[in-house]
mmCIF file of C-alpha atoms in Angstrom:
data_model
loop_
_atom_site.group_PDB
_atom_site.id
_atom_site.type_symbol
_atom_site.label_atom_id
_atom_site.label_comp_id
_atom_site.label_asym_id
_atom_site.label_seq_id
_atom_site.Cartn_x
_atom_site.Cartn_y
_atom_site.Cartn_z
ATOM 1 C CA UNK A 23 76.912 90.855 108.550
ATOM 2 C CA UNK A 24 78.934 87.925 109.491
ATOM 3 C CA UNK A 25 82.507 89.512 111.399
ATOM 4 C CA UNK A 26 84.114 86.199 110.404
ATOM 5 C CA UNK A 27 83.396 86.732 106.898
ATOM 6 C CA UNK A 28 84.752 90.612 106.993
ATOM 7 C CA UNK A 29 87.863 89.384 108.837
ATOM 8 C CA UNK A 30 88.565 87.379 105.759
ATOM 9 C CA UNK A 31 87.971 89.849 103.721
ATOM 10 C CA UNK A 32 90.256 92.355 105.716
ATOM 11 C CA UNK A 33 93.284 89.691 105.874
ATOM 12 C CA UNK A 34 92.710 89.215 102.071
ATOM 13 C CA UNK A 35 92.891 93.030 101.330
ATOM 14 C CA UNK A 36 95.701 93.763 103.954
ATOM 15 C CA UNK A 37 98.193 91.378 102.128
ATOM 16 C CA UNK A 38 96.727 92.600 98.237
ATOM 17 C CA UNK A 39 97.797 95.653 99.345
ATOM 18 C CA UNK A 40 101.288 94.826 100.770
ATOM 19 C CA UNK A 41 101.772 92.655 97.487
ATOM 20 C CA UNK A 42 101.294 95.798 96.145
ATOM 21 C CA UNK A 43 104.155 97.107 97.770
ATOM 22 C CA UNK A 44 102.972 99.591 99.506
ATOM 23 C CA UNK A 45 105.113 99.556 102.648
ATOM 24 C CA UNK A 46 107.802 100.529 99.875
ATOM 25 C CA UNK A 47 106.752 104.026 101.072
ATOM 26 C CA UNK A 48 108.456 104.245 104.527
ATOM 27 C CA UNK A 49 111.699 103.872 102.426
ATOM 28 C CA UNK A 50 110.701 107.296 101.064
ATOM 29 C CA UNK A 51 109.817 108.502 104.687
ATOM 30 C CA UNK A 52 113.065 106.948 105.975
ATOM 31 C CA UNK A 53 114.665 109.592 103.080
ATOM 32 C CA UNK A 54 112.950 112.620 103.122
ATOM 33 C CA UNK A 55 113.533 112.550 107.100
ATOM 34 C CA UNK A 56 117.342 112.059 106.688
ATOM 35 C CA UNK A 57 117.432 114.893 103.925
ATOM 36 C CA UNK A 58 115.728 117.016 106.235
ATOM 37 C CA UNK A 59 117.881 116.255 109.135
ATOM 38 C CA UNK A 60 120.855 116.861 107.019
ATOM 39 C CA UNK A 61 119.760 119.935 105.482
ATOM 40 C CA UNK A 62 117.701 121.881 107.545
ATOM 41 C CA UNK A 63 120.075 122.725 109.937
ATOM 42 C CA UNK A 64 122.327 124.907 107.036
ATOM 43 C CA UNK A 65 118.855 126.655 106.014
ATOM 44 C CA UNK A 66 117.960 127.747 109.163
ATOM 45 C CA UNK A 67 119.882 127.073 112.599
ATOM 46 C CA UNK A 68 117.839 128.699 114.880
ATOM 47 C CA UNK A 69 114.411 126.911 114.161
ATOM 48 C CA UNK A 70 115.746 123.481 112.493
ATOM 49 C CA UNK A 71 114.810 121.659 115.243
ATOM 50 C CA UNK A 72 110.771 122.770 114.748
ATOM 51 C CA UNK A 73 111.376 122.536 111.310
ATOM 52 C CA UNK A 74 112.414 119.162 111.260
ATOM 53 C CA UNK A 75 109.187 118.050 113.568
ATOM 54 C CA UNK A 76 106.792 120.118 111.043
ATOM 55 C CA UNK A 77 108.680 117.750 108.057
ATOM 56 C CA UNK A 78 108.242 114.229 109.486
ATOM 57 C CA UNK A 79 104.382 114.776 110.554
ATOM 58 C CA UNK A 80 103.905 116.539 106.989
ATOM 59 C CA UNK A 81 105.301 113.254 105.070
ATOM 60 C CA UNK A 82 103.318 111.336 107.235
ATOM 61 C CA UNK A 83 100.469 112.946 106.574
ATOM 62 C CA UNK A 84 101.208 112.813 102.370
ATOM 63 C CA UNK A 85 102.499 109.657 102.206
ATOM 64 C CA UNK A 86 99.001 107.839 103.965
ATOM 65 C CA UNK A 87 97.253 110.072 101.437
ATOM 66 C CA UNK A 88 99.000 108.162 98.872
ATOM 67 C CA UNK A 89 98.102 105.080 99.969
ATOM 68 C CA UNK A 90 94.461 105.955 101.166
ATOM 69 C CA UNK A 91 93.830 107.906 97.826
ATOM 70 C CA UNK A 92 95.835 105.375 95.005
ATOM 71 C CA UNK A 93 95.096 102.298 96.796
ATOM 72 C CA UNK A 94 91.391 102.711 98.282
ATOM 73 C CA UNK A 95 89.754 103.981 94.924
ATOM 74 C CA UNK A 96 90.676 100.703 93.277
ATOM 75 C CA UNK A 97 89.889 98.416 95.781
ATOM 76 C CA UNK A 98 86.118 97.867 94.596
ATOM 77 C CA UNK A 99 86.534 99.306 91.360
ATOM 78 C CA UNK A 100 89.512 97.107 90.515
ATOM 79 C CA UNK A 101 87.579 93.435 91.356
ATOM 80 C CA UNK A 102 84.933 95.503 88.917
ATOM 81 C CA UNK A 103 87.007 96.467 85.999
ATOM 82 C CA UNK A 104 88.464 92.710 86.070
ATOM 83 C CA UNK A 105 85.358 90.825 86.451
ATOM 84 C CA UNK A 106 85.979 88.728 89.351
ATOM 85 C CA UNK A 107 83.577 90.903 91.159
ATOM 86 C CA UNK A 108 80.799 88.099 89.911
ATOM 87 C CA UNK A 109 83.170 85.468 91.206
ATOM 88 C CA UNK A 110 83.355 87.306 95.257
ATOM 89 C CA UNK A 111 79.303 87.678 95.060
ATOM 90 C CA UNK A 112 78.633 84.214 94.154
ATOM 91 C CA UNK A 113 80.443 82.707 97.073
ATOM 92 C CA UNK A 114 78.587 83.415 100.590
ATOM 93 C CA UNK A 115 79.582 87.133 101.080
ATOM 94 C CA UNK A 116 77.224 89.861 101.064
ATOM 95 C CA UNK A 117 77.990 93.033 99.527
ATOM 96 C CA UNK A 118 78.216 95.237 102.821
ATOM 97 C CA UNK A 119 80.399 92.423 104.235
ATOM 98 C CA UNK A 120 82.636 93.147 100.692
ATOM 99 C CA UNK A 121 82.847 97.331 101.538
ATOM 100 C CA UNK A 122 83.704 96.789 104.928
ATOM 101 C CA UNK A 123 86.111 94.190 105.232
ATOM 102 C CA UNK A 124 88.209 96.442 102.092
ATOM 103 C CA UNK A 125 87.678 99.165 104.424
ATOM 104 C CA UNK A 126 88.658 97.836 107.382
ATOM 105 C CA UNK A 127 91.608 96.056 105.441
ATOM 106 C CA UNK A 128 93.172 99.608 103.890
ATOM 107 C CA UNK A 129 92.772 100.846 107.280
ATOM 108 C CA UNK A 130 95.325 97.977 109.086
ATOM 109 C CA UNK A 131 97.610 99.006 106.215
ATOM 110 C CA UNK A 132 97.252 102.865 107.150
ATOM 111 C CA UNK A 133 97.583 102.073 110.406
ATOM 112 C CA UNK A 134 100.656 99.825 110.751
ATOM 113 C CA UNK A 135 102.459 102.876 108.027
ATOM 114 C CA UNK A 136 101.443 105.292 110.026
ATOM 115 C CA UNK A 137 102.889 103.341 113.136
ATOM 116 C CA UNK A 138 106.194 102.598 111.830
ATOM 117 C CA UNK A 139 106.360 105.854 110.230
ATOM 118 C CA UNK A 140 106.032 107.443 113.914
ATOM 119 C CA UNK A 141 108.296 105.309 115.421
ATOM 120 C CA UNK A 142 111.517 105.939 112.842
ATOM 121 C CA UNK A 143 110.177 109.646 113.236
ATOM 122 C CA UNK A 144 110.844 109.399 117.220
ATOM 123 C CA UNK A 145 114.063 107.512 117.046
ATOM 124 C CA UNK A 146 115.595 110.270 114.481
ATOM 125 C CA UNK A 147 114.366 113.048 117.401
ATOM 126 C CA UNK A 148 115.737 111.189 119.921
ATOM 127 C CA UNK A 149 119.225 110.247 118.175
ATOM 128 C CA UNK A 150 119.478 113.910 116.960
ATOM 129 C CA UNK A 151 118.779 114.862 120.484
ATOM 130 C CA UNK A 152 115.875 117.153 119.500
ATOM 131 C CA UNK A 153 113.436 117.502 122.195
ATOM 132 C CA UNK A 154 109.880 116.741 121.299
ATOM 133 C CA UNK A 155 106.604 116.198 122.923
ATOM 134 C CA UNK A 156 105.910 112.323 123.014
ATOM 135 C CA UNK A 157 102.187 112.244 124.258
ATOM 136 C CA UNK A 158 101.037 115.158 121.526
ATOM 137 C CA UNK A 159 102.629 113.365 118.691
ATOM 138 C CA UNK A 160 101.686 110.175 119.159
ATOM 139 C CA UNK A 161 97.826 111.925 119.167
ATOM 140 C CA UNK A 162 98.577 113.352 116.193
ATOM 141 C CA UNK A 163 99.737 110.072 114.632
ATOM 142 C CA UNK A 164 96.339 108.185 116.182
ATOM 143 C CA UNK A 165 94.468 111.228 114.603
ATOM 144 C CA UNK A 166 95.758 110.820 111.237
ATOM 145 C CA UNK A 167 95.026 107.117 111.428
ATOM 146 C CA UNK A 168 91.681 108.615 111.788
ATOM 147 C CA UNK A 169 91.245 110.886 108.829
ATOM 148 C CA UNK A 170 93.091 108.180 106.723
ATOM 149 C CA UNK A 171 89.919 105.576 107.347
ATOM 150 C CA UNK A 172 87.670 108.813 106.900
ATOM 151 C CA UNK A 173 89.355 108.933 102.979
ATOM 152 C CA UNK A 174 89.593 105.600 102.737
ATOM 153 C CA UNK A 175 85.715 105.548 103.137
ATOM 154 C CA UNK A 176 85.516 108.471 100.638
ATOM 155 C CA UNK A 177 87.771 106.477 98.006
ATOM 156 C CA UNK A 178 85.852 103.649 98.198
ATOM 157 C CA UNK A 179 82.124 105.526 97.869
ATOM 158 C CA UNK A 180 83.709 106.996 94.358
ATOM 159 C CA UNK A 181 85.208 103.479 93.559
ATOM 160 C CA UNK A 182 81.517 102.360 93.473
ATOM 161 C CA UNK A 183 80.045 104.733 91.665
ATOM 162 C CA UNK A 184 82.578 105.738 88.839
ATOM 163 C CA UNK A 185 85.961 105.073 87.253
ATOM 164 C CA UNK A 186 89.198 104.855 88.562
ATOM 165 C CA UNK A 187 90.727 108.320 87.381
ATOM 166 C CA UNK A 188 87.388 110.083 88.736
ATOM 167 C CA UNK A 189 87.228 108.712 91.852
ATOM 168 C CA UNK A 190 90.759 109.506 92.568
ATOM 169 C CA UNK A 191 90.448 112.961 91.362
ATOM 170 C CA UNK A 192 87.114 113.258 93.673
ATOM 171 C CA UNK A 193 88.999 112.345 96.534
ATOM 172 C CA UNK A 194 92.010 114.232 96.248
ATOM 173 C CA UNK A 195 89.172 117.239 95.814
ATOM 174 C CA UNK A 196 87.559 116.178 99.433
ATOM 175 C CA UNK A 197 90.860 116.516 101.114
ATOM 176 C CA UNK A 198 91.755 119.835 99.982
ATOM 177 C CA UNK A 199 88.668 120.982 100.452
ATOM 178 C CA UNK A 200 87.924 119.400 103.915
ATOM 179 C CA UNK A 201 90.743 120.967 104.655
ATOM 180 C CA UNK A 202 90.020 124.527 103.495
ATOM 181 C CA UNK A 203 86.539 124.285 104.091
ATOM 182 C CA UNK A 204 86.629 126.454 107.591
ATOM 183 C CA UNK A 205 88.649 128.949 105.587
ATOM 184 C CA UNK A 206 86.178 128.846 102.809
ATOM 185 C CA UNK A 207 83.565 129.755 104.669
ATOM 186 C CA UNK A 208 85.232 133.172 106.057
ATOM 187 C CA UNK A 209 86.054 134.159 102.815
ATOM 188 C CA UNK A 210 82.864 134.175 101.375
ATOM 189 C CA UNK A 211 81.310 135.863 104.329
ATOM 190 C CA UNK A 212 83.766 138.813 103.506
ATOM 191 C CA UNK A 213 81.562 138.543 100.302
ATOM 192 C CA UNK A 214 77.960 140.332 99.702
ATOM 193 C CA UNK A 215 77.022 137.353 97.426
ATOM 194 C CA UNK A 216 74.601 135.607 99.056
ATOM 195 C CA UNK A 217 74.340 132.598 96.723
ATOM 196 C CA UNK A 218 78.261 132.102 97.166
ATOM 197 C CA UNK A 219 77.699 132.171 101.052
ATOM 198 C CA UNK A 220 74.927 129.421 100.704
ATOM 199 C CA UNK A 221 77.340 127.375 98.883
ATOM 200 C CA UNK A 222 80.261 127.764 101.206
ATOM 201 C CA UNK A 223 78.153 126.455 104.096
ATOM 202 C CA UNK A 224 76.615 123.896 101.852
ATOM 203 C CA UNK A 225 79.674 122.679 101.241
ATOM 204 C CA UNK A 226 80.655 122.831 104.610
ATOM 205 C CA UNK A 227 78.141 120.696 105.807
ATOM 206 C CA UNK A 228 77.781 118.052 103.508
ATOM 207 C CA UNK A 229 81.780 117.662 103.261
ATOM 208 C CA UNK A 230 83.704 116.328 106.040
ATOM 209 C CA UNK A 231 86.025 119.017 107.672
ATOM 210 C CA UNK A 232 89.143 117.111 108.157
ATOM 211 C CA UNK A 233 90.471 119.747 109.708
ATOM 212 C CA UNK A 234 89.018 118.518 113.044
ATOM 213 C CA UNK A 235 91.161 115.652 112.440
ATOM 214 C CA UNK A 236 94.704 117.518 111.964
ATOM 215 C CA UNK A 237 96.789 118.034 115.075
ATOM 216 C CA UNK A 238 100.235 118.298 113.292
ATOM 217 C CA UNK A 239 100.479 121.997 114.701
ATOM 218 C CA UNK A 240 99.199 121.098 117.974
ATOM 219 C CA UNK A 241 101.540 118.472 118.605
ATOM 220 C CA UNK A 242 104.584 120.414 117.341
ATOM 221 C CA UNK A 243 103.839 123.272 120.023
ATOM 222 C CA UNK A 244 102.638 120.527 122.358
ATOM 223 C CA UNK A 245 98.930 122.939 122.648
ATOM 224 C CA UNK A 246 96.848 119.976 122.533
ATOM 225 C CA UNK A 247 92.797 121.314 122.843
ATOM 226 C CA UNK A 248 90.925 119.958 126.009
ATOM 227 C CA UNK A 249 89.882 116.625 126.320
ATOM 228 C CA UNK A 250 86.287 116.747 125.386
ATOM 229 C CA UNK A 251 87.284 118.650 122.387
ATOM 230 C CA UNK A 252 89.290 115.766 121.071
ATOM 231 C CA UNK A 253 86.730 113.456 121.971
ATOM 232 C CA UNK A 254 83.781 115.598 119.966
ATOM 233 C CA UNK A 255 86.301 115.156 116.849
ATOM 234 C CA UNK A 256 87.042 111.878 117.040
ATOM 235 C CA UNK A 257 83.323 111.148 117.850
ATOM 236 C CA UNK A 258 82.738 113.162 113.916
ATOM 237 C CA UNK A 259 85.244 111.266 112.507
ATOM 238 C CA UNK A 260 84.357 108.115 113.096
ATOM 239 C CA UNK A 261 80.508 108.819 112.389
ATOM 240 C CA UNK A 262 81.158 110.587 109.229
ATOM 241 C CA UNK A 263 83.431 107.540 108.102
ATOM 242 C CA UNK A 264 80.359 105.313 108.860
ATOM 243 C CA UNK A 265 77.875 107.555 106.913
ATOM 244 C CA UNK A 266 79.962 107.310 104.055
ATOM 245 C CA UNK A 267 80.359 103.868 104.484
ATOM 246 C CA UNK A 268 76.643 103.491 104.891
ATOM 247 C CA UNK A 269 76.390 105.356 101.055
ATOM 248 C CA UNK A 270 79.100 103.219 99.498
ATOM 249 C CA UNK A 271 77.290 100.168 100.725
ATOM 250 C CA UNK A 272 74.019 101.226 99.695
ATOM 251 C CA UNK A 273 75.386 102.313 96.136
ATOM 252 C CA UNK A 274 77.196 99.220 95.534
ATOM 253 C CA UNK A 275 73.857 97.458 96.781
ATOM 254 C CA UNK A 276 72.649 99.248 93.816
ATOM 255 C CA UNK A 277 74.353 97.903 91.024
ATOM 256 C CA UNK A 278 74.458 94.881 88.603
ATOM 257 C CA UNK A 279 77.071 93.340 86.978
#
């Protein structure tokens, strides 16, 4: 794979997407955090202020699933349904050049939201004089950036393989469940069906546990887990992003058009 050819393609998705007005979003941020600031504090005065932290990580968190989940299932699947697809593979790109650079190209957008997003969330602490831990949360943020290219990887593998509506409704499926999956799994142990045990942990193994990749509660209490603990999830998140990039690549490979 050529990285000159996948930086073009990155630049040319990062700017599809902003045409696409994505960055509209942190106007919603901007307004659920005000809301929040202003009414919080006449719900519940004593714990507002954790409240309020617990708020701006949670929109964070739903508004680059938004993006990831909306945007990164038609980012294949959308060159497909148009037919310029045959126009992008008759010029010198290579298919696994085309999945990453979209990948890598969602991701920038992710990552400068999820940036900006942070920032505004900090200044709103610090105006409001609400003390928060600036180390944890900025952690957080970076892991979010990292289940955000995890989904965007997942978004794109169903873009490949079937229609728009499907592959978004896959996705949003993997994130609830990678999310419940632990939970899952402790359920069905309280079980005595052994077939629903098998397919708890099947699912638990084949599906990524983004859980791993959540530190919204963490950073709020500032209980950040040791150091080689973060380091063994980021390690999984990144390597389960590039299996799943490895299938979408091998998929796409696969078809004709």
């Amino acid at each position: 794979m050529n990285p000159h050819r996948i930086f073009v393609i990155a630049s040319n998705a990062f700017r599809e997407v902003i045409r696409d007005r994505a960055l509209y979003l942190l106007g919603v941020f901007a307004v659920i955090l005000l809301l929040a600031n202003r009414a919080l504090p006449d719900i519940a005065v004593v714990t507002s202020d954790k409240m309020l932290l617990d708020v701006g990580l949670g929109a964070m968190a739903l508004i680059g699933l938004v993006v990831t989940v909306f945007v990164g299932t038609g980012l294949i699947n959308r060159e497909i349904e148009k037919r310029t697809m045959i126009v992008l593979l008759s010029k010198p790109v290579s298919r696994p050049e085309l999945i990453v650079g979209k990948h890598l190209g969602l991701v920038a957008v992710t990552a400068v939201l999820v940036t900006t997003m942070t920032l505004f969330y900090m200044g709103l602490l610090w105006v409001q004089r609400i003390p928060f831990p600036v180390g944890a949360i900025a952690l957080s943020s970076g892991f979010l950036v990292l289940e955000l290219s995890l989904l965007t990887a997942v978004a794109i593998l169903f873009g490949v393989s079937t229609s728009s509506l499907l592959a978004t409704l896959l996705t949003l499926a993997v994130y609830l469940v990678g999310h419940l999956s632990q939970d899952l799994v402790r359920m069905v142990q309280l079980t005595r069906s052994e077939d629903l045990q098998r397919l708890s942990k099947g699912l638990y193994l084949v599906l990524p546990d983004l859980s791993r990749l959540t530190l919204r509660n963490e950073a709020i209490y500032n209980a950040l887990p040791p150091v080689g603990e973060l380091v063994a999830h980021a390690s999984y998140g990144l390597l389960y992003t590039l299996m799943v990039l490895i299938a979408a690549i091998l998929i796409f490979m696969g078809r004709e058009f």
